[in-house]
């Protein structure tokens, strides 16, 4: 079974631009969560989507948004990029809390490294 | 709000020896999950071990085991017979199930070096 894939793997943008990152979950997984990883702040939860609905969100400004499609693929968008948005963005998928054994377990993708200059 | 604390930024251990990584958390929830994740240098985050809070028995996965003390809100990871491939950043994580979904809080991580 294929793992979680994220595209692109690397991205360089300039301040003020916007960016869209993509995440394809493991087949059968309906939940996708997004995280921001930086050396200073560590791993921070951005939001979780399940069946095209955002179920939970972290404490990030409205510039950070996401969506999920009917095939469970998810995109994350950051508008008006700031230097501080430079980070590794990870997505993780899971069954999402259904009847499957350990349905809450998350499997991570390799991440998208975003550099804002 | 939930918090997860890993008080050891870095640790080292000799190959074949045992090491314990500490993690404490703060929550008022009764039902939650705890995890240890491993992130090798420049590689993907992988799940090492999970613990459901309602289970009293400590989880074990081969050389990895946890000491889960619910009342003390402590969740340490023991790695036995350490191997060079265990060198990685280890993150303790707390997941609550609320609002119909999941929210995971990570600790700052412990960088583990296994020496030959």
PDB file of C-alpha atoms in Angstrom:
ATOM      1  CA  UNK A   1       0.000   0.000   0.000  1.00  0.00           C
ATOM      2  CA  UNK A   2       1.404   3.388  -0.960  1.00  0.00           C
ATOM      3  CA  UNK A   3       2.250   5.793   1.838  1.00  0.00           C
ATOM      4  CA  UNK A   4       1.305   9.416   2.284  1.00  0.00           C
ATOM      5  CA  UNK A   5       2.642  11.579  -0.506  1.00  0.00           C
ATOM      6  CA  UNK A   6       3.206  15.301  -0.480  1.00  0.00           C
ATOM      7  CA  UNK A   7       3.926  17.609  -3.372  1.00  0.00           C
ATOM      8  CA  UNK A   8       6.001  19.518  -4.018  1.00  0.00           C
ATOM      9  CA  UNK A   9       8.852  18.388  -1.794  1.00  0.00           C
ATOM     10  CA  UNK A  10      10.643  21.718  -1.942  1.00  0.00           C
ATOM     11  CA  UNK A  11       9.394  25.200  -2.647  1.00  0.00           C
ATOM     12  CA  UNK A  12      10.931  28.655  -2.640  1.00  0.00           C
ATOM     13  CA  UNK A  13       8.623  31.668  -2.571  1.00  0.00           C
ATOM     14  CA  UNK A  14       8.995  35.378  -1.892  1.00  0.00           C
ATOM     15  CA  UNK A  15       7.222  37.401   0.736  1.00  0.00           C
ATOM     16  CA  UNK A  16       3.704  38.363  -0.162  1.00  0.00           C
ATOM     17  CA  UNK A  17       3.133  35.462  -2.507  1.00  0.00           C
ATOM     18  CA  UNK A  18       0.759  32.601  -1.839  1.00  0.00           C
ATOM     19  CA  UNK A  19       1.428  28.889  -1.954  1.00  0.00           C
ATOM     20  CA  UNK A  20      -0.586  25.678  -2.190  1.00  0.00           C
ATOM     21  CA  UNK A  21       0.689  22.376  -0.859  1.00  0.00           C
ATOM     22  CA  UNK A  22      -0.854  19.017  -1.636  1.00  0.00           C
ATOM     23  CA  UNK A  23      -1.225  15.817   0.351  1.00  0.00           C
ATOM     24  CA  UNK A  24      -2.481  12.441  -0.842  1.00  0.00           C
ATOM     25  CA  UNK A  25      -3.378  10.134   2.045  1.00  0.00           C
ATOM     26  CA  UNK A  26      -3.017   6.398   2.292  1.00  0.00           C
ATOM     27  CA  UNK A  27      -5.787   4.622   0.394  1.00  0.00           C
ATOM     28  CA  UNK A  28      -8.833   4.235   2.631  1.00  0.00           C
ATOM     29  CA  UNK A  29      -7.812   6.976   5.047  1.00  0.00           C
ATOM     30  CA  UNK A  30     -10.366   9.746   5.361  1.00  0.00           C
ATOM     31  CA  UNK A  31      -8.636  12.033   7.852  1.00  0.00           C
ATOM     32  CA  UNK A  32      -5.785  14.364   6.931  1.00  0.00           C
ATOM     33  CA  UNK A  33      -3.997  16.568   9.439  1.00  0.00           C
ATOM     34  CA  UNK A  34      -1.468  19.281   8.698  1.00  0.00           C
ATOM     35  CA  UNK A  35       1.472  20.352  10.858  1.00  0.00           C
ATOM     36  CA  UNK A  36       4.110  23.051  10.685  1.00  0.00           C
ATOM     37  CA  UNK A  37       7.600  22.098  11.876  1.00  0.00           C
ATOM     38  CA  UNK A  38      10.194  24.761  12.632  1.00  0.00           C
ATOM     39  CA  UNK A  39      13.376  24.680  14.731  1.00  0.00           C
ATOM     40  CA  UNK A  40      12.018  27.359  17.044  1.00  0.00           C
ATOM     41  CA  UNK A  41       8.397  26.302  17.524  1.00  0.00           C
ATOM     42  CA  UNK A  42       8.670  22.577  16.928  1.00  0.00           C
ATOM     43  CA  UNK A  43       5.689  20.708  15.541  1.00  0.00           C
ATOM     44  CA  UNK A  44       2.461  22.660  15.602  1.00  0.00           C
ATOM     45  CA  UNK A  45      -0.976  21.446  14.605  1.00  0.00           C
ATOM     46  CA  UNK A  46      -2.613  23.419  11.826  1.00  0.00           C
ATOM     47  CA  UNK A  47      -5.904  21.643  11.090  1.00  0.00           C
ATOM     48  CA  UNK A  48      -7.576  18.303  10.520  1.00  0.00           C
ATOM     49  CA  UNK A  49      -9.992  17.385   7.745  1.00  0.00           C
ATOM     50  CA  UNK A  50     -12.330  14.420   7.569  1.00  0.00           C
ATOM     51  CA  UNK A  51     -14.721  13.711   4.709  1.00  0.00           C
ATOM     52  CA  UNK A  52     -14.193  17.203   3.257  1.00  0.00           C
ATOM     53  CA  UNK A  53     -14.962  18.933   6.587  1.00  0.00           C
ATOM     54  CA  UNK A  54     -12.564  20.678   8.904  1.00  0.00           C
ATOM     55  CA  UNK A  55     -13.007  19.061  12.304  1.00  0.00           C
ATOM     56  CA  UNK A  56     -10.283  20.779  14.288  1.00  0.00           C
ATOM     57  CA  UNK A  57      -7.911  23.664  13.877  1.00  0.00           C
ATOM     58  CA  UNK A  58      -4.880  25.000  15.670  1.00  0.00           C
ATOM     59  CA  UNK A  59      -3.898  28.552  16.536  1.00  0.00           C
ATOM     60  CA  UNK A  60      -2.759  29.890  13.210  1.00  0.00           C
ATOM     61  CA  UNK A  61      -3.834  33.083  11.461  1.00  0.00           C
ATOM     62  CA  UNK A  62      -6.466  33.044   8.767  1.00  0.00           C
ATOM     63  CA  UNK A  63      -3.741  33.181   6.101  1.00  0.00           C
ATOM     64  CA  UNK A  64      -3.473  29.447   6.612  1.00  0.00           C
ATOM     65  CA  UNK A  65      -6.358  27.528   5.114  1.00  0.00           C
ATOM     66  CA  UNK A  66      -7.057  24.103   3.787  1.00  0.00           C
ATOM     67  CA  UNK A  67      -9.541  21.919   2.085  1.00  0.00           C
ATOM     68  CA  UNK A  68     -10.188  18.292   1.384  1.00  0.00           C
ATOM     69  CA  UNK A  69     -11.606  16.717  -1.733  1.00  0.00           C
ATOM     70  CA  UNK A  70     -13.997  13.819  -2.117  1.00  0.00           C
ATOM     71  CA  UNK A  71     -11.076  11.436  -2.754  1.00  0.00           C
ATOM     72  CA  UNK A  72      -9.597  12.517   0.619  1.00  0.00           C
ATOM     73  CA  UNK A  73      -6.692  14.384  -0.974  1.00  0.00           C
ATOM     74  CA  UNK A  74      -6.050  17.619   0.853  1.00  0.00           C
ATOM     75  CA  UNK A  75      -4.518  20.947   0.014  1.00  0.00           C
ATOM     76  CA  UNK A  76      -3.151  23.608   2.299  1.00  0.00           C
ATOM     77  CA  UNK A  77      -2.885  27.223   1.236  1.00  0.00           C
ATOM     78  CA  UNK A  78      -0.872  30.015   2.773  1.00  0.00           C
ATOM     79  CA  UNK A  79      -1.567  33.497   1.507  1.00  0.00           C
ATOM     80  CA  UNK A  80       0.562  36.634   1.864  1.00  0.00           C
ATOM     81  CA  UNK A  81       3.658  34.669   2.822  1.00  0.00           C
ATOM     82  CA  UNK A  82       5.906  35.949   5.606  1.00  0.00           C
ATOM     83  CA  UNK A  83       9.515  35.032   6.337  1.00  0.00           C
ATOM     84  CA  UNK A  84       8.325  33.213   9.456  1.00  0.00           C
ATOM     85  CA  UNK A  85       6.285  30.820   7.344  1.00  0.00           C
ATOM     86  CA  UNK A  86       9.493  29.087   6.272  1.00  0.00           C
ATOM     87  CA  UNK A  87       9.093  25.592   7.633  1.00  0.00           C
ATOM     88  CA  UNK A  88       8.636  21.928   6.914  1.00  0.00           C
ATOM     89  CA  UNK A  89       4.936  21.284   6.396  1.00  0.00           C
ATOM     90  CA  UNK A  90       3.873  17.761   7.239  1.00  0.00           C
ATOM     91  CA  UNK A  91       0.636  16.052   6.565  1.00  0.00           C
ATOM     92  CA  UNK A  92      -0.561  12.881   8.214  1.00  0.00           C
ATOM     93  CA  UNK A  93      -3.443  10.593   7.370  1.00  0.00           C
ATOM     94  CA  UNK A  94      -5.521   8.165   9.370  1.00  0.00           C
ATOM     95  CA  UNK A  95      -8.828   6.312   9.150  1.00  0.00           C
ATOM     96  CA  UNK A  96     -10.139   9.061  11.386  1.00  0.00           C
ATOM     97  CA  UNK A  97     -11.780   7.354  14.333  1.00  0.00           C
ATOM     98  CA  UNK A  98     -14.002   4.756  12.746  1.00  0.00           C
ATOM     99  CA  UNK A  99     -14.351   1.107  13.603  1.00  0.00           C
ATOM    100  CA  UNK A 100     -10.995   0.103  12.175  1.00  0.00           C
ATOM    101  CA  UNK A 101      -8.372  -1.005  14.664  1.00  0.00           C
ATOM    102  CA  UNK A 102      -6.232   1.929  15.785  1.00  0.00           C
ATOM    103  CA  UNK A 103      -8.210   4.162  13.445  1.00  0.00           C
ATOM    104  CA  UNK A 104      -6.735   7.234  15.109  1.00  0.00           C
ATOM    105  CA  UNK A 105      -3.111   6.354  14.216  1.00  0.00           C
ATOM    106  CA  UNK A 106      -1.506   8.882  11.944  1.00  0.00           C
ATOM    107  CA  UNK A 107       0.955   8.132   9.180  1.00  0.00           C
ATOM    108  CA  UNK A 108       3.119  10.992   8.053  1.00  0.00           C
ATOM    109  CA  UNK A 109       4.248  12.086   4.631  1.00  0.00           C
ATOM    110  CA  UNK A 110       7.808  13.233   3.851  1.00  0.00           C
ATOM    111  CA  UNK A 111       6.843  16.891   4.089  1.00  0.00           C
ATOM    112  CA  UNK A 112       7.128  19.968   1.917  1.00  0.00           C
ATOM    113  CA  UNK A 113      10.019  22.255   2.784  1.00  0.00           C
ATOM    114  CA  UNK A 114       8.903  25.838   2.151  1.00  0.00           C
ATOM    115  CA  UNK A 115      11.455  28.628   2.084  1.00  0.00           C
ATOM    116  CA  UNK A 116      10.211  32.206   2.020  1.00  0.00           C
ATOM    117  CA  UNK A 117      12.744  34.830   0.931  1.00  0.00           C
TER     118      UNK A 117
ATOM    119  CA  UNK B   1      -4.919  23.648  27.018  1.00  0.00           C
ATOM    120  CA  UNK B   2      -2.877  20.509  26.715  1.00  0.00           C
ATOM    121  CA  UNK B   3       0.897  20.665  26.914  1.00  0.00           C
ATOM    122  CA  UNK B   4       3.582  18.054  26.347  1.00  0.00           C
ATOM    123  CA  UNK B   5       7.027  18.413  27.924  1.00  0.00           C
ATOM    124  CA  UNK B   6      10.157  16.545  26.977  1.00  0.00           C
ATOM    125  CA  UNK B   7      12.803  17.673  29.412  1.00  0.00           C
ATOM    126  CA  UNK B   8      15.802  16.059  27.690  1.00  0.00           C
ATOM    127  CA  UNK B   9      16.793  17.976  24.541  1.00  0.00           C
ATOM    128  CA  UNK B  10      19.606  15.523  23.771  1.00  0.00           C
ATOM    129  CA  UNK B  11      20.669  12.104  24.936  1.00  0.00           C
ATOM    130  CA  UNK B  12      23.262   9.591  23.927  1.00  0.00           C
ATOM    131  CA  UNK B  13      23.573   5.873  24.523  1.00  0.00           C
ATOM    132  CA  UNK B  14      26.044   3.189  23.670  1.00  0.00           C
ATOM    133  CA  UNK B  15      25.007   0.604  21.142  1.00  0.00           C
ATOM    134  CA  UNK B  16      23.282  -2.427  22.752  1.00  0.00           C
ATOM    135  CA  UNK B  17      22.501  -0.504  25.945  1.00  0.00           C
ATOM    136  CA  UNK B  18      19.139   0.707  27.246  1.00  0.00           C
ATOM    137  CA  UNK B  19      17.942   4.299  27.294  1.00  0.00           C
ATOM    138  CA  UNK B  20      14.805   5.955  28.635  1.00  0.00           C
ATOM    139  CA  UNK B  21      13.292   9.130  27.196  1.00  0.00           C
ATOM    140  CA  UNK B  22      11.004  11.159  29.429  1.00  0.00           C
ATOM    141  CA  UNK B  23       7.707  12.809  28.624  1.00  0.00           C
ATOM    142  CA  UNK B  24       5.122  14.492  30.803  1.00  0.00           C
ATOM    143  CA  UNK B  25       1.866  16.029  29.737  1.00  0.00           C
ATOM    144  CA  UNK B  26      -0.858  18.143  31.186  1.00  0.00           C
ATOM    145  CA  UNK B  27      -4.526  17.625  30.440  1.00  0.00           C
ATOM    146  CA  UNK B  28      -7.918  17.585  32.067  1.00  0.00           C
ATOM    147  CA  UNK B  29      -9.173  15.020  29.558  1.00  0.00           C
ATOM    148  CA  UNK B  30      -9.807  11.452  30.597  1.00  0.00           C
ATOM    149  CA  UNK B  31      -9.816   9.815  27.190  1.00  0.00           C
ATOM    150  CA  UNK B  32      -6.829  10.410  24.980  1.00  0.00           C
ATOM    151  CA  UNK B  33      -3.994   8.709  23.171  1.00  0.00           C
ATOM    152  CA  UNK B  34      -0.250   9.006  23.590  1.00  0.00           C
ATOM    153  CA  UNK B  35       2.409   8.300  21.023  1.00  0.00           C
ATOM    154  CA  UNK B  36       6.117   8.253  20.484  1.00  0.00           C
ATOM    155  CA  UNK B  37       7.273   9.185  16.992  1.00  0.00           C
ATOM    156  CA  UNK B  38      10.750   8.852  15.535  1.00  0.00           C
ATOM    157  CA  UNK B  39      12.131  11.276  12.948  1.00  0.00           C
ATOM    158  CA  UNK B  40      15.517  10.123  11.608  1.00  0.00           C
ATOM    159  CA  UNK B  41      17.777  12.794  10.110  1.00  0.00           C
ATOM    160  CA  UNK B  42      16.232  14.072   6.862  1.00  0.00           C
ATOM    161  CA  UNK B  43      13.748  11.272   6.862  1.00  0.00           C
ATOM    162  CA  UNK B  44      10.080  10.737   7.418  1.00  0.00           C
ATOM    163  CA  UNK B  45       8.338  10.715  10.798  1.00  0.00           C
ATOM    164  CA  UNK B  46       7.309   7.207  11.809  1.00  0.00           C
ATOM    165  CA  UNK B  47       5.191   5.904  14.652  1.00  0.00           C
ATOM    166  CA  UNK B  48       7.143   3.972  17.259  1.00  0.00           C
ATOM    167  CA  UNK B  49       4.510   3.076  19.824  1.00  0.00           C
ATOM    168  CA  UNK B  50       0.983   4.041  20.922  1.00  0.00           C
ATOM    169  CA  UNK B  51      -0.876   3.950  24.235  1.00  0.00           C
ATOM    170  CA  UNK B  52      -4.591   4.375  24.831  1.00  0.00           C
ATOM    171  CA  UNK B  53      -5.197   6.221  28.095  1.00  0.00           C
ATOM    172  CA  UNK B  54      -7.967   3.835  29.143  1.00  0.00           C
ATOM    173  CA  UNK B  55      -5.573   0.886  29.064  1.00  0.00           C
ATOM    174  CA  UNK B  56      -3.553   0.309  32.203  1.00  0.00           C
ATOM    175  CA  UNK B  57      -1.161  -2.131  30.577  1.00  0.00           C
ATOM    176  CA  UNK B  58       1.986  -0.533  29.201  1.00  0.00           C
ATOM    177  CA  UNK B  59       2.422  -0.865  25.451  1.00  0.00           C
ATOM    178  CA  UNK B  60       5.396  -2.712  23.997  1.00  0.00           C
ATOM    179  CA  UNK B  61       6.644  -3.018  20.430  1.00  0.00           C
ATOM    180  CA  UNK B  62       9.709  -5.242  20.121  1.00  0.00           C
ATOM    181  CA  UNK B  63      12.623  -3.293  21.678  1.00  0.00           C
ATOM    182  CA  UNK B  64      10.416  -0.323  22.528  1.00  0.00           C
ATOM    183  CA  UNK B  65       8.247  -0.109  25.603  1.00  0.00           C
ATOM    184  CA  UNK B  66       6.547   2.629  27.573  1.00  0.00           C
ATOM    185  CA  UNK B  67       5.988   3.373  31.223  1.00  0.00           C
ATOM    186  CA  UNK B  68       2.575   5.011  31.329  1.00  0.00           C
ATOM    187  CA  UNK B  69       1.649   6.600  34.650  1.00  0.00           C
ATOM    188  CA  UNK B  70      -1.756   8.171  34.121  1.00  0.00           C
ATOM    189  CA  UNK B  71      -2.081   9.783  37.539  1.00  0.00           C
ATOM    190  CA  UNK B  72       1.368  11.319  37.251  1.00  0.00           C
ATOM    191  CA  UNK B  73       0.738  12.214  33.583  1.00  0.00           C
ATOM    192  CA  UNK B  74       3.988  10.619  32.602  1.00  0.00           C
ATOM    193  CA  UNK B  75       4.741   8.620  29.457  1.00  0.00           C
ATOM    194  CA  UNK B  76       8.383   7.549  29.106  1.00  0.00           C
ATOM    195  CA  UNK B  77       9.879   5.496  26.289  1.00  0.00           C
ATOM    196  CA  UNK B  78      12.426   2.756  26.940  1.00  0.00           C
ATOM    197  CA  UNK B  79      14.597   1.549  24.092  1.00  0.00           C
ATOM    198  CA  UNK B  80      16.361  -1.725  24.811  1.00  0.00           C
ATOM    199  CA  UNK B  81      19.381  -3.072  22.936  1.00  0.00           C
ATOM    200  CA  UNK B  82      19.888   0.292  21.216  1.00  0.00           C
ATOM    201  CA  UNK B  83      20.940   0.146  17.584  1.00  0.00           C
ATOM    202  CA  UNK B  84      22.709   2.684  15.396  1.00  0.00           C
ATOM    203  CA  UNK B  85      19.505   3.024  13.388  1.00  0.00           C
ATOM    204  CA  UNK B  86      17.739   4.324  16.485  1.00  0.00           C
ATOM    205  CA  UNK B  87      19.616   7.603  16.106  1.00  0.00           C
ATOM    206  CA  UNK B  88      16.845  10.113  15.517  1.00  0.00           C
ATOM    207  CA  UNK B  89      14.694  12.833  16.978  1.00  0.00           C
ATOM    208  CA  UNK B  90      11.988  11.359  19.181  1.00  0.00           C
ATOM    209  CA  UNK B  91       8.719  13.174  19.743  1.00  0.00           C
ATOM    210  CA  UNK B  92       6.171  12.464  22.414  1.00  0.00           C
ATOM    211  CA  UNK B  93       2.629  13.320  21.303  1.00  0.00           C
ATOM    212  CA  UNK B  94      -0.757  13.698  22.962  1.00  0.00           C
ATOM    213  CA  UNK B  95      -3.919  13.286  20.933  1.00  0.00           C
ATOM    214  CA  UNK B  96      -7.357  14.199  22.149  1.00  0.00           C
ATOM    215  CA  UNK B  97     -10.535  13.217  20.450  1.00  0.00           C
ATOM    216  CA  UNK B  98     -12.853  16.158  20.575  1.00  0.00           C
ATOM    217  CA  UNK B  99     -15.210  18.134  18.400  1.00  0.00           C
ATOM    218  CA  UNK B 100     -15.666  14.988  16.368  1.00  0.00           C
ATOM    219  CA  UNK B 101     -12.034  14.982  15.345  1.00  0.00           C
ATOM    220  CA  UNK B 102      -8.462  14.743  16.488  1.00  0.00           C
ATOM    221  CA  UNK B 103      -5.909  17.290  17.616  1.00  0.00           C
ATOM    222  CA  UNK B 104      -2.331  16.275  18.311  1.00  0.00           C
ATOM    223  CA  UNK B 105       0.099  18.181  20.504  1.00  0.00           C
ATOM    224  CA  UNK B 106       3.784  17.355  20.221  1.00  0.00           C
ATOM    225  CA  UNK B 107       6.608  17.807  22.661  1.00  0.00           C
ATOM    226  CA  UNK B 108       9.763  19.660  21.647  1.00  0.00           C
ATOM    227  CA  UNK B 109      11.580  16.416  20.991  1.00  0.00           C
ATOM    228  CA  UNK B 110      14.631  14.561  22.285  1.00  0.00           C
ATOM    229  CA  UNK B 111      17.561  14.056  19.969  1.00  0.00           C
ATOM    230  CA  UNK B 112      19.016  10.603  20.586  1.00  0.00           C
ATOM    231  CA  UNK B 113      22.480   9.591  19.460  1.00  0.00           C
ATOM    232  CA  UNK B 114      23.422   5.922  19.507  1.00  0.00           C
ATOM    233  CA  UNK B 115      27.198   5.500  19.619  1.00  0.00           C
ATOM    234  CA  UNK B 116      29.089   2.526  18.232  1.00  0.00           C
TER     235      UNK B 116
END
